[in-house]
DNA sequence: CCTAATCTCTGACTAAAGTCAGAGAAGCAT
DNA sequence: ATGCTTCTCTGACTTTAGTCAGAGATTAGG
């Protein structure tokens, strides 16, 4: 069995040679790759310039110029962001929307032409293989970001987590004022709140707080449903353990509820051992600890 | 189940965003992408300039300049091709070989880093998915080329075919002078010989010759062992049928031997029906025909 | 209010990635 | 030998894809 690095490199070489045709949809449009990519990325919903910079990896000066160009061509409108006048928002004109659709259609056609020689069964196999590869490569390229516990992403993730607990606990779950009240616990110097991002979208979260001289507690671990099954929970757990070490913790504890069976399984596999009740959390039925080396 | 075009386009977008890191192996080498790609493509075995042009899609003028640049840097040597003094061959100097190795190693490291967050099982899954996708995309992008039956690729493919028949026939197979003697039959205006290429390498072959006013015969159909299982035989058969139509045939015939069971299966699935013996081929035991619409 | 940070824009510029025309040499067929 | 095709190379040039500096406006925090 060949190793994945070799396979990946071979695939990459072969794929980029072939898939250039998908990236050629701008040809014939009278517009080079850069402005075409930008037009496509603005899309029917429009996009903030700061976001476009991040997504396309472009310098603000260059992006500004490209936008001016597209404006001059009558395909894009640039306005100030109502929430922050320093920022700009790009939207497509009607003409721009027509050009966007033409690009989209052409890309569809090019992709269709690429797979046309394959039988129906092969197309299905290809689709499945690509979906698997996509999922795993996305899973491999997530970023683990320490964020403020009251930031938009943190709030959103916690709301999802609490809603799930409410659904799964027999008597429901009432977070009370945990969202805002507990926030300081997860800020420096005695805590941290981590959101895992995939393409800028929150995929998981978890918090660590120091509870005494040698002990840290992991709380609020949650993985978005669509990202379960790719080992993200385990990686987040490992990451949070490392955060505990960085906070000076020699031991890490956590509590959980018996209905969260897959989480308990994961903790045990990660070396957590049952321990005595260490807090008065009304929803906790199991308590775990682990010595950090 | 989502369709493969949508999946492919999504994969493409996500993949090209991430895989840019693999293409960054030239960074820090003091050399931009173009010359780095060329150096890599010349490789430890060297390469002909005409071949490099095809592979990299570059203008001869620009390629000449890049080679001059690499020569000046002492990493490449350019000499005339001994077989044709108009052509050039590029080879790596010892210094160039060192730089090639460094590039190769760095690409390995970047790929390794990309998949590092995945578990062993996930890496295996990713490898399998990529291998499947690679294989199918390669299968989808083969070229069906009419070639001279005495060209190098045609000769090579036929030699492989004959060797396989020799192995599979109980009493062996002796082609006699078929290689050269039959060649005129597969040339315009009454015949054609097709080699299927994948990345410039022969993957399959087959010939069509007109045998009377309304009938063409398909012969010499062969698929390379490593390309079996992706429907290439069937596509070649369809292609050769089309070639028959282009030669004015309303009916197509072929002969085969009973031990070639998978071929017989394919013909039957493709609408060929058993017919009476139409020739004196000592190795043929089954004869098929099909009306072309 | 003040200060620092953030975002966009414009001036000025560079490097990279090429294209096209045409010349010279080599190869092939008649 | 002649004429045509093929390949590379050089001159001359253009477009694309940017980078960096710094100014002006806005926002946030103390």
XYZ file of C-alpha atoms (C1' of nucleotides) in Angstrom:
646
model
C 0.000 0.000 0.000
C 1.451 3.230 -1.182
C 1.661 6.082 1.239
C -0.736 8.989 1.159
C 1.935 11.616 0.510
C 2.985 9.938 -2.704
C -0.613 9.465 -3.735
C -1.444 13.051 -2.939
C 1.485 14.366 -4.909
C 0.704 12.201 -7.890
C -2.917 13.210 -7.770
C -1.963 16.843 -7.484
C 0.231 16.766 -10.530
C -2.280 14.897 -12.660
C -5.220 16.927 -11.417
C -3.721 20.350 -11.967
C -2.767 19.353 -15.496
C -6.303 18.351 -16.288
C -8.363 20.639 -14.221
C -6.886 23.729 -15.821
C -9.815 23.529 -18.176
C -12.172 24.263 -15.301
C -10.200 27.364 -14.547
C -10.389 28.455 -18.158
C -14.010 29.515 -17.970
C -12.939 33.144 -18.057
C -11.324 32.691 -21.469
C -13.274 34.428 -24.161
C -14.853 36.770 -21.633
C -12.347 39.495 -22.434
C -11.316 39.561 -18.811
C -8.176 37.954 -17.291
C -8.153 35.476 -14.422
C -7.794 37.982 -11.594
C -10.859 40.137 -12.317
C -12.840 37.037 -13.321
C -12.130 35.351 -10.020
C -13.153 38.491 -8.195
C -16.399 38.812 -10.103
C -17.194 35.208 -9.390
C -16.288 35.502 -5.719
C -18.509 38.575 -5.226
C -21.347 36.417 -6.441
C -25.086 37.031 -6.512
C -25.133 37.833 -2.777
C -22.352 40.389 -2.868
C -19.361 40.365 -0.520
C -17.407 42.603 1.843
C -14.048 43.743 0.577
C -12.236 42.635 3.710
C -13.737 39.175 3.306
C -12.764 39.074 -0.345
C -9.202 39.976 0.610
C -9.037 37.047 2.991
C -10.653 34.590 0.616
C -8.567 35.527 -2.396
C -5.378 36.380 -0.540
C -5.067 39.777 -2.214
C -3.386 43.047 -1.216
C -5.865 45.790 -0.428
C -4.290 48.054 -3.041
C -4.556 45.510 -5.777
C -8.057 44.534 -4.817
C -9.095 48.172 -4.873
C -7.787 48.484 -8.396
C -9.536 45.366 -9.593
C -12.800 46.630 -8.155
C -12.321 49.975 -9.907
C -11.816 48.083 -13.098
C -14.948 46.002 -12.712
C -16.895 49.124 -11.766
C -15.690 50.812 -14.935
C -16.961 47.804 -16.866
C -20.352 48.223 -15.276
C -20.456 44.785 -13.662
C -19.817 45.725 -10.033
C -21.012 48.402 -7.624
C -18.902 49.296 -4.596
C -20.538 50.947 -1.594
C -19.626 51.667 2.020
C -20.573 49.026 4.539
C -23.454 50.432 6.643
C -21.946 48.816 9.755
C -18.499 50.363 9.349
C -17.863 53.185 6.932
C -14.211 52.270 6.596
C -15.211 49.120 4.805
C -16.574 48.505 1.339
C -19.078 46.064 -0.012
C -19.131 44.855 -3.599
C -22.325 43.823 -5.317
C -23.053 42.759 -8.871
C -25.046 44.951 -11.212
C -27.698 43.303 -13.369
C -25.137 43.145 -16.132
C -22.632 41.678 -13.664
C -25.126 39.058 -12.609
C -25.518 38.064 -16.252
C -21.774 37.707 -16.571
C -21.600 35.749 -13.336
C -24.249 33.344 -14.611
C -22.409 32.931 -17.904
C -19.204 32.074 -16.020
C -21.034 29.647 -13.792
C -22.712 27.960 -16.713
C -19.486 27.681 -18.600
C -17.737 26.095 -15.645
C -20.573 23.601 -15.382
C -20.218 22.780 -19.057
C -16.476 22.344 -18.796
C -16.855 20.013 -15.830
C -19.562 18.073 -17.646
C -17.320 17.698 -20.652
C -14.510 16.458 -18.446
C -16.541 13.598 -17.033
C -18.580 12.886 -20.166
C -16.566 9.783 -21.219
C -17.362 8.022 -17.943
C -20.242 5.628 -17.453
C -22.960 6.371 -14.944
C -21.416 4.036 -12.434
C -17.999 5.569 -12.853
C -19.413 9.031 -12.396
C -20.951 7.912 -9.155
C -17.654 6.399 -8.042
C -15.845 9.586 -8.954
C -18.362 11.688 -7.082
C -17.984 9.558 -3.980
C -14.197 9.578 -4.137
C -14.097 13.338 -4.585
C -16.555 13.908 -1.763
C -14.463 11.741 0.558
C -11.225 13.403 -0.437
C -12.782 16.839 -0.092
C -14.092 16.103 3.341
C -10.811 14.725 4.628
C -8.705 17.527 3.156
C -11.040 20.075 4.679
C -10.791 18.254 7.983
C -7.002 18.337 7.736
C -6.899 22.068 7.099
C -8.957 23.493 9.909
C -7.655 26.254 12.098
C -7.850 26.145 15.889
C -8.339 29.743 16.934
C -8.392 31.248 20.396
C -11.197 33.798 20.316
C -12.983 36.019 22.731
C -15.810 34.014 24.330
C -18.243 36.768 23.436
C -17.221 37.002 19.824
C -19.868 36.249 17.206
C -18.506 32.803 16.332
C -18.108 31.770 19.947
C -21.640 32.863 20.774
C -23.039 31.069 17.775
C -21.199 27.833 18.536
C -22.250 27.879 22.171
C -25.844 28.482 21.223
C -25.722 25.426 18.967
C -24.116 23.415 21.764
C -26.694 24.450 24.346
C -29.548 23.744 21.927
C -28.186 20.259 21.350
C -27.876 19.591 25.082
C -31.465 20.769 25.492
C -32.597 18.254 22.878
C -30.560 15.337 24.232
C -31.050 15.726 27.983
C -34.208 13.992 29.232
C -35.208 17.014 31.298
C -33.830 19.603 28.883
C -31.015 22.070 29.472
C -31.178 25.619 30.717
C -27.916 27.515 30.306
C -29.150 30.447 32.323
C -26.686 33.267 31.938
C -23.752 31.007 31.167
C -23.204 32.567 27.756
C -22.178 35.954 29.102
C -21.700 35.242 32.805
C -19.048 32.602 32.317
C -17.198 34.487 29.609
C -14.462 35.976 31.836
C -13.430 32.445 32.907
C -12.347 31.732 29.340
C -10.169 34.766 28.900
C -6.509 35.270 29.589
C -4.706 34.815 31.912
C -6.656 31.895 33.364
C -8.660 30.568 30.486
C -9.055 30.314 26.759
C -11.896 29.715 24.367
C -11.165 27.955 21.104
C -13.273 27.900 17.957
C -12.248 25.575 15.147
C -12.792 27.106 11.712
C -13.165 25.491 8.337
C -13.086 28.045 5.530
C -13.923 30.715 8.050
C -16.974 28.847 9.319
C -17.123 27.568 12.912
C -16.958 23.759 13.016
C -16.307 23.070 16.706
C -15.551 24.802 19.974
C -14.269 24.237 23.472
C -13.077 26.121 26.503
C -10.356 25.674 29.101
C -10.214 27.356 32.478
C -7.824 27.021 35.307
C -9.574 25.978 38.508
C -6.694 25.718 40.943
C -2.918 25.749 41.161
C -2.420 22.555 39.163
C -5.759 21.797 37.554
C -7.563 22.994 34.448
C -11.052 22.155 33.374
C -12.199 21.514 29.815
C -15.754 22.643 29.114
C -18.126 23.416 26.309
C -16.715 20.891 23.883
C -18.888 20.711 20.838
C -18.470 19.498 17.281
C -20.847 20.580 14.574
C -22.998 17.648 13.407
C -21.775 17.734 9.825
C -18.163 17.489 10.985
C -18.597 14.426 13.145
C -16.827 11.280 12.082
C -13.548 12.823 10.919
C -11.740 12.787 14.233
C -12.278 16.456 14.897
C -13.514 15.914 18.442
C -10.367 14.015 19.323
C -8.154 16.621 17.793
C -9.955 19.364 19.631
C -9.561 17.459 22.872
C -5.823 17.050 22.254
C -5.612 20.734 21.415
C -7.401 21.749 24.596
C -5.115 19.511 26.629
C -2.198 21.386 25.140
C -3.861 24.641 26.073
C -4.113 23.349 29.649
C -0.389 22.669 29.647
C 0.217 26.185 28.423
C -1.876 27.506 31.284
C 0.361 25.634 33.684
C -2.024 22.757 34.371
C -0.591 19.341 35.343
C -4.021 17.752 35.518
C -7.171 18.248 33.490
C -10.751 17.497 34.501
C -14.097 17.601 32.796
C -17.668 16.672 33.524
C -20.273 15.166 31.257
C -23.658 13.541 31.194
C -24.335 9.838 30.711
C -26.406 10.384 27.578
C -23.384 11.811 25.765
C -22.125 8.307 25.117
C -19.895 9.040 22.118
C -18.183 11.815 24.074
C -17.543 9.508 27.037
C -16.075 6.927 24.689
C -13.731 9.507 23.268
C -12.554 10.692 26.696
C -11.827 7.155 27.789
C -9.914 6.398 24.629
C -7.931 9.589 25.229
C -6.851 8.370 28.657
C -9.384 10.084 30.932
C -10.352 8.186 34.046
C -13.526 8.464 36.133
C -13.067 10.570 39.189
C -15.228 11.810 42.024
C -17.661 14.659 41.637
C -15.709 17.902 41.735
C -18.482 20.442 41.190
C -22.197 21.029 41.669
C -23.210 21.121 37.984
C -26.827 19.867 38.028
C -26.492 18.331 34.561
C -23.268 16.430 35.215
C -23.423 12.727 36.047
C -19.895 11.658 35.167
C -16.555 13.293 36.032
C -13.203 12.564 34.443
C -9.578 13.458 35.035
C -6.269 12.971 33.293
C -2.688 13.656 34.319
C -0.850 15.673 31.712
C 2.705 14.651 30.983
C -27.353 11.893 -4.375
C -25.687 14.996 -5.694
C -24.450 15.003 -9.223
C -20.796 14.595 -10.086
C -20.465 17.970 -11.801
C -21.468 19.813 -8.669
C -19.209 17.629 -6.570
C -16.333 18.137 -8.944
C -16.754 21.885 -8.963
C -16.949 22.070 -5.212
C -13.932 19.866 -4.850
C -12.041 21.939 -7.372
C -12.679 25.157 -5.550
C -11.771 23.780 -2.148
C -8.786 21.846 -3.421
C -7.157 24.684 -5.308
C -7.496 26.907 -2.248
C -5.694 24.393 -0.100
C -3.280 22.758 -2.421
C -1.569 26.033 -3.233
C 0.817 25.128 -0.434
C 2.052 22.165 -2.477
C 2.840 24.522 -5.299
C 4.800 26.778 -2.967
C 7.811 24.496 -2.829
C 9.727 26.925 -5.012
C 9.354 29.728 -2.475
C 12.632 30.533 -0.839
C 14.588 29.002 -3.711
C 15.227 32.412 -5.244
C 13.538 31.249 -8.396
C 9.944 32.041 -9.487
C 7.315 29.486 -10.383
C 7.999 29.285 -14.104
C 11.708 28.380 -13.966
C 11.080 26.131 -10.954
C 8.437 24.171 -12.782
C 10.741 23.773 -15.721
C 13.618 22.569 -13.592
C 11.345 20.071 -11.928
C 9.895 18.877 -15.208
C 13.317 18.309 -16.779
C 13.969 15.984 -13.871
C 16.832 13.547 -13.231
C 16.294 11.868 -16.619
C 16.351 15.039 -18.687
C 13.721 15.919 -21.261
C 13.342 17.040 -24.864
C 12.368 20.649 -25.358
C 9.477 19.805 -27.664
C 8.119 17.461 -25.021
C 8.531 20.089 -22.325
C 6.587 22.541 -24.474
C 3.691 20.140 -24.729
C 3.717 19.187 -21.073
C 3.966 22.729 -19.742
C 1.949 24.412 -22.503
C 4.667 27.013 -23.163
C 5.597 29.083 -26.228
C 8.894 28.030 -27.769
C 10.271 31.552 -27.383
C 9.476 31.748 -23.715
C 10.731 28.258 -23.052
C 13.995 29.080 -24.788
C 14.439 32.063 -22.523
C 13.715 30.108 -19.388
C 16.262 27.480 -20.416
C 18.842 30.191 -21.049
C 18.157 31.486 -17.584
C 18.565 28.091 -15.948
C 21.745 27.508 -17.963
C 23.140 30.793 -16.710
C 22.394 29.630 -13.170
C 24.368 26.470 -13.798
C 21.534 24.076 -13.122
C 20.659 22.991 -16.676
C 22.590 21.979 -19.774
C 20.968 22.278 -23.202
C 22.277 20.179 -26.085
C 21.103 19.205 -29.563
C 19.071 16.045 -29.833
C 21.277 13.396 -31.536
C 18.236 12.134 -33.456
C 17.252 15.513 -34.875
C 19.569 18.470 -34.718
C 16.716 20.954 -34.834
C 15.632 19.837 -31.419
C 17.115 20.455 -28.020
C 17.404 18.298 -24.945
C 17.660 19.667 -21.425
C 19.506 17.835 -18.690
C 20.284 18.740 -15.107
C 23.818 19.484 -13.991
C 24.995 18.003 -10.710
C 24.087 21.295 -9.076
C 20.705 21.165 -10.813
C 20.128 17.662 -9.543
C 20.736 18.898 -6.025
C 18.202 21.653 -6.520
C 15.738 19.201 -8.016
C 16.092 16.966 -4.976
C 15.599 19.883 -2.632
C 12.405 20.846 -4.467
C 11.176 17.271 -4.378
C 11.905 16.919 -0.683
C 10.172 20.172 0.104
C 7.062 19.138 -1.812
C 7.034 15.900 0.153
C 7.280 17.830 3.394
C 4.498 20.190 2.424
C 2.219 17.303 1.520
C 3.086 15.544 4.750
C 2.251 18.658 6.706
C -1.068 18.936 4.910
C -2.219 15.497 5.973
C -0.521 15.465 9.362
C -3.716 16.193 11.369
C -5.384 13.056 10.035
C -5.371 9.722 11.787
C -3.804 6.688 10.178
C -7.168 5.370 9.116
C -8.165 8.693 7.618
C -4.923 8.910 5.731
C -5.633 5.542 4.249
C -9.143 6.606 3.299
C -7.797 9.768 1.737
C -5.204 7.822 -0.212
C -7.823 5.442 -1.537
C -10.205 8.229 -2.482
C -7.479 10.164 -4.257
C -6.271 7.072 -6.089
C -9.796 6.327 -7.275
C -10.434 9.908 -8.328
C -7.088 10.055 -10.092
C -7.715 6.896 -11.993
C -11.166 7.923 -13.140
C -10.126 11.433 -14.146
C -7.224 9.999 -16.103
C -9.598 7.540 -17.730
C -11.925 10.402 -18.643
C -9.170 12.434 -20.270
C -7.586 9.983 -22.667
C -7.094 10.852 -26.291
C -8.100 8.545 -29.108
C -5.523 9.149 -31.805
C -5.389 7.812 -35.333
C -1.738 6.949 -35.909
C 0.318 5.266 -38.527
C 0.268 1.494 -37.881
C 4.042 1.447 -38.020
C 4.572 4.294 -35.629
C 6.468 3.563 -32.421
C 3.384 3.568 -30.193
C 1.386 1.371 -32.548
C 4.214 -1.153 -32.804
C 4.682 -1.209 -29.070
C 0.979 -1.704 -28.369
C 0.656 -4.473 -30.948
C 3.670 -6.237 -29.528
C 2.057 -6.187 -26.091
C -1.190 -7.475 -27.591
C 0.477 -10.316 -29.451
C 2.492 -11.297 -26.377
C -0.700 -11.472 -24.358
C -2.425 -13.641 -26.974
C 0.612 -15.920 -26.941
C 0.287 -16.323 -23.191
C -3.456 -16.871 -23.190
C -3.938 -19.165 -26.202
C -3.498 -22.837 -25.307
C -1.279 -23.424 -28.301
C 0.317 -20.001 -28.279
C 0.109 -17.305 -30.907
C 2.405 -16.605 -33.827
C 1.771 -13.242 -35.475
C 4.068 -14.007 -38.342
C 4.616 -10.850 -40.313
C 1.341 -9.276 -39.283
C 3.045 -6.300 -37.643
C 4.408 -4.899 -40.871
C 2.577 -6.934 -43.504
C -0.889 -5.893 -42.382
C 0.009 -2.248 -41.847
C -1.330 -0.921 -45.186
C -4.785 -2.264 -44.335
C -4.978 0.185 -41.460
C -4.114 3.274 -43.419
C -6.330 5.727 -45.241
C -8.446 5.492 -47.315
C -9.672 2.067 -46.259
C -8.509 1.685 -42.740
C -7.407 3.370 -39.580
C -5.331 2.434 -36.588
C -6.130 4.040 -33.267
C -3.920 4.294 -30.188
C -5.453 5.603 -26.980
C -3.059 7.801 -25.005
C -3.034 8.746 -21.357
C -0.497 11.473 -20.643
C 1.261 10.570 -23.857
C 1.536 6.911 -22.951
C -0.274 4.249 -24.995
C -3.097 2.679 -22.995
C -5.032 0.770 -25.649
C -5.212 0.206 -29.404
C -7.425 -1.095 -32.162
C -7.708 -1.142 -35.916
C -10.508 -0.834 -38.425
C -10.356 -1.913 -42.027
C -12.937 -1.910 -44.714
C -13.448 -5.424 -46.154
C -16.165 -4.823 -48.697
C -18.635 -2.233 -49.927
C -20.661 -2.126 -46.740
C -18.601 -3.921 -44.132
C -15.736 -2.969 -41.870
C -13.777 -5.224 -39.594
C -12.499 -4.293 -36.149
C -9.222 -5.959 -35.248
C -6.359 -5.766 -32.825
C -8.366 -4.446 -29.925
C -6.231 -4.397 -26.842
C -6.362 -2.601 -23.510
C -3.307 -2.308 -21.336
C -3.665 -4.435 -18.185
C -3.403 -1.525 -15.784
C -6.220 0.297 -17.557
C -8.725 -2.535 -17.404
C -11.797 -2.016 -15.306
C -12.503 1.625 -16.190
C -14.622 1.037 -19.254
C -11.855 1.846 -21.678
C -12.434 -1.251 -23.783
C -16.041 -0.329 -24.286
C -15.204 3.226 -25.171
C -12.610 2.068 -27.641
C -15.131 -0.287 -29.206
C -17.647 2.570 -29.526
C -14.946 4.744 -30.991
C -13.941 2.130 -33.547
C -17.583 1.667 -34.523
C -17.702 5.385 -35.217
C -14.587 5.051 -37.301
C -16.371 2.328 -39.302
C -19.233 4.695 -39.968
C -16.774 7.321 -41.136
C -15.279 4.780 -43.526
C -18.746 4.224 -44.972
C -19.465 0.906 -43.256
C -23.072 -0.062 -42.465
C -22.038 -3.291 -40.760
C -19.108 -4.174 -38.587
C -17.615 -7.600 -37.958
C -14.919 -8.992 -35.749
C -13.480 -12.326 -34.785
C -12.242 -13.545 -31.447
C -11.181 -16.610 -29.519
C -13.263 -18.379 -26.892
C -10.651 -17.890 -24.178
C -11.076 -14.115 -24.407
C -14.216 -14.341 -22.306
C -14.278 -10.781 -21.018
C -13.971 -9.471 -24.561
C -16.833 -11.641 -25.758
C -18.958 -10.369 -22.893
C -18.220 -6.825 -23.884
C -19.104 -7.399 -27.555
C -22.396 -8.989 -26.620
C -23.286 -6.176 -24.269
C -22.437 -3.770 -27.087
C -24.978 -5.407 -29.377
C -22.778 -7.755 -31.383
C -24.388 -10.993 -32.473
C -22.732 -14.292 -33.376
C -22.373 -14.792 -37.085
C -20.888 -17.386 -39.390
C -17.193 -17.682 -39.998
C -16.159 -14.989 -42.429
C -12.408 -15.599 -42.653
C -9.737 -18.238 -42.306
C -8.012 -16.875 -39.203
C -6.569 -20.024 -37.536
C -6.901 -18.496 -34.065
C -10.526 -17.364 -34.396
C -13.296 -19.517 -32.936
C -16.064 -16.945 -32.643
C -17.312 -14.386 -35.184
C -19.547 -11.393 -34.451
C -21.398 -8.759 -36.423
C -23.378 -5.629 -35.721
C -25.480 -3.380 -37.907
C -24.489 0.245 -37.493
C -27.309 2.761 -37.339
C -11.115 64.755 23.541
C -7.032 62.064 22.280
C -4.646 58.178 20.594
C -4.117 54.085 18.267
C -5.841 50.866 15.152
C -8.204 49.673 10.952
C -9.640 50.005 6.144
C -9.431 51.740 1.621
C -7.322 54.259 -1.966
C -3.687 56.319 -4.966
C 1.094 56.973 -6.578
C 4.844 54.711 -8.174
C 6.851 50.910 -9.289
C 8.572 45.880 -10.301
C 8.760 41.132 -11.702
C 6.827 37.521 -13.965
C 4.577 35.611 -17.605
C 4.183 35.629 -21.526
C 3.190 36.757 -27.371
C 4.416 37.591 -32.128
C 7.497 38.130 -36.025
C 10.980 36.485 -38.488
C 15.636 34.445 -39.253
C 18.596 30.394 -39.588
C 19.401 25.532 -39.488
C 17.916 20.866 -40.096
C 14.985 17.269 -42.008
C 12.031 15.164 -45.561
C 10.021 14.238 -50.069
C 10.280 14.775 -54.901
C 19.027 20.369 -56.068
C 14.589 22.518 -54.683
C 10.776 23.518 -51.909
C 8.311 22.908 -47.855
C 7.963 21.893 -42.994
C 9.690 21.877 -38.352
C 12.259 23.564 -34.386
C 14.734 26.893 -31.842
C 16.268 31.415 -30.948
C 16.347 36.547 -30.612
C 14.273 41.163 -30.911
C 10.757 43.818 -29.354
C 7.089 44.292 -26.880
C 2.702 43.829 -23.793
C -0.192 42.355 -20.080
C -0.911 40.575 -15.756
C -0.187 40.208 -11.172
C 1.056 42.176 -7.992
C 4.000 45.227 -3.675
C 4.999 49.098 -0.759
C 4.407 53.679 1.136
C 1.620 56.856 2.881
C -2.625 59.743 3.186
C -7.410 60.314 4.681
C -11.486 58.705 6.958
C -13.600 55.955 10.434
C -13.904 53.337 14.696
C -12.956 51.909 19.432
C -11.291 52.511 23.974
C -9.720 55.222 27.814
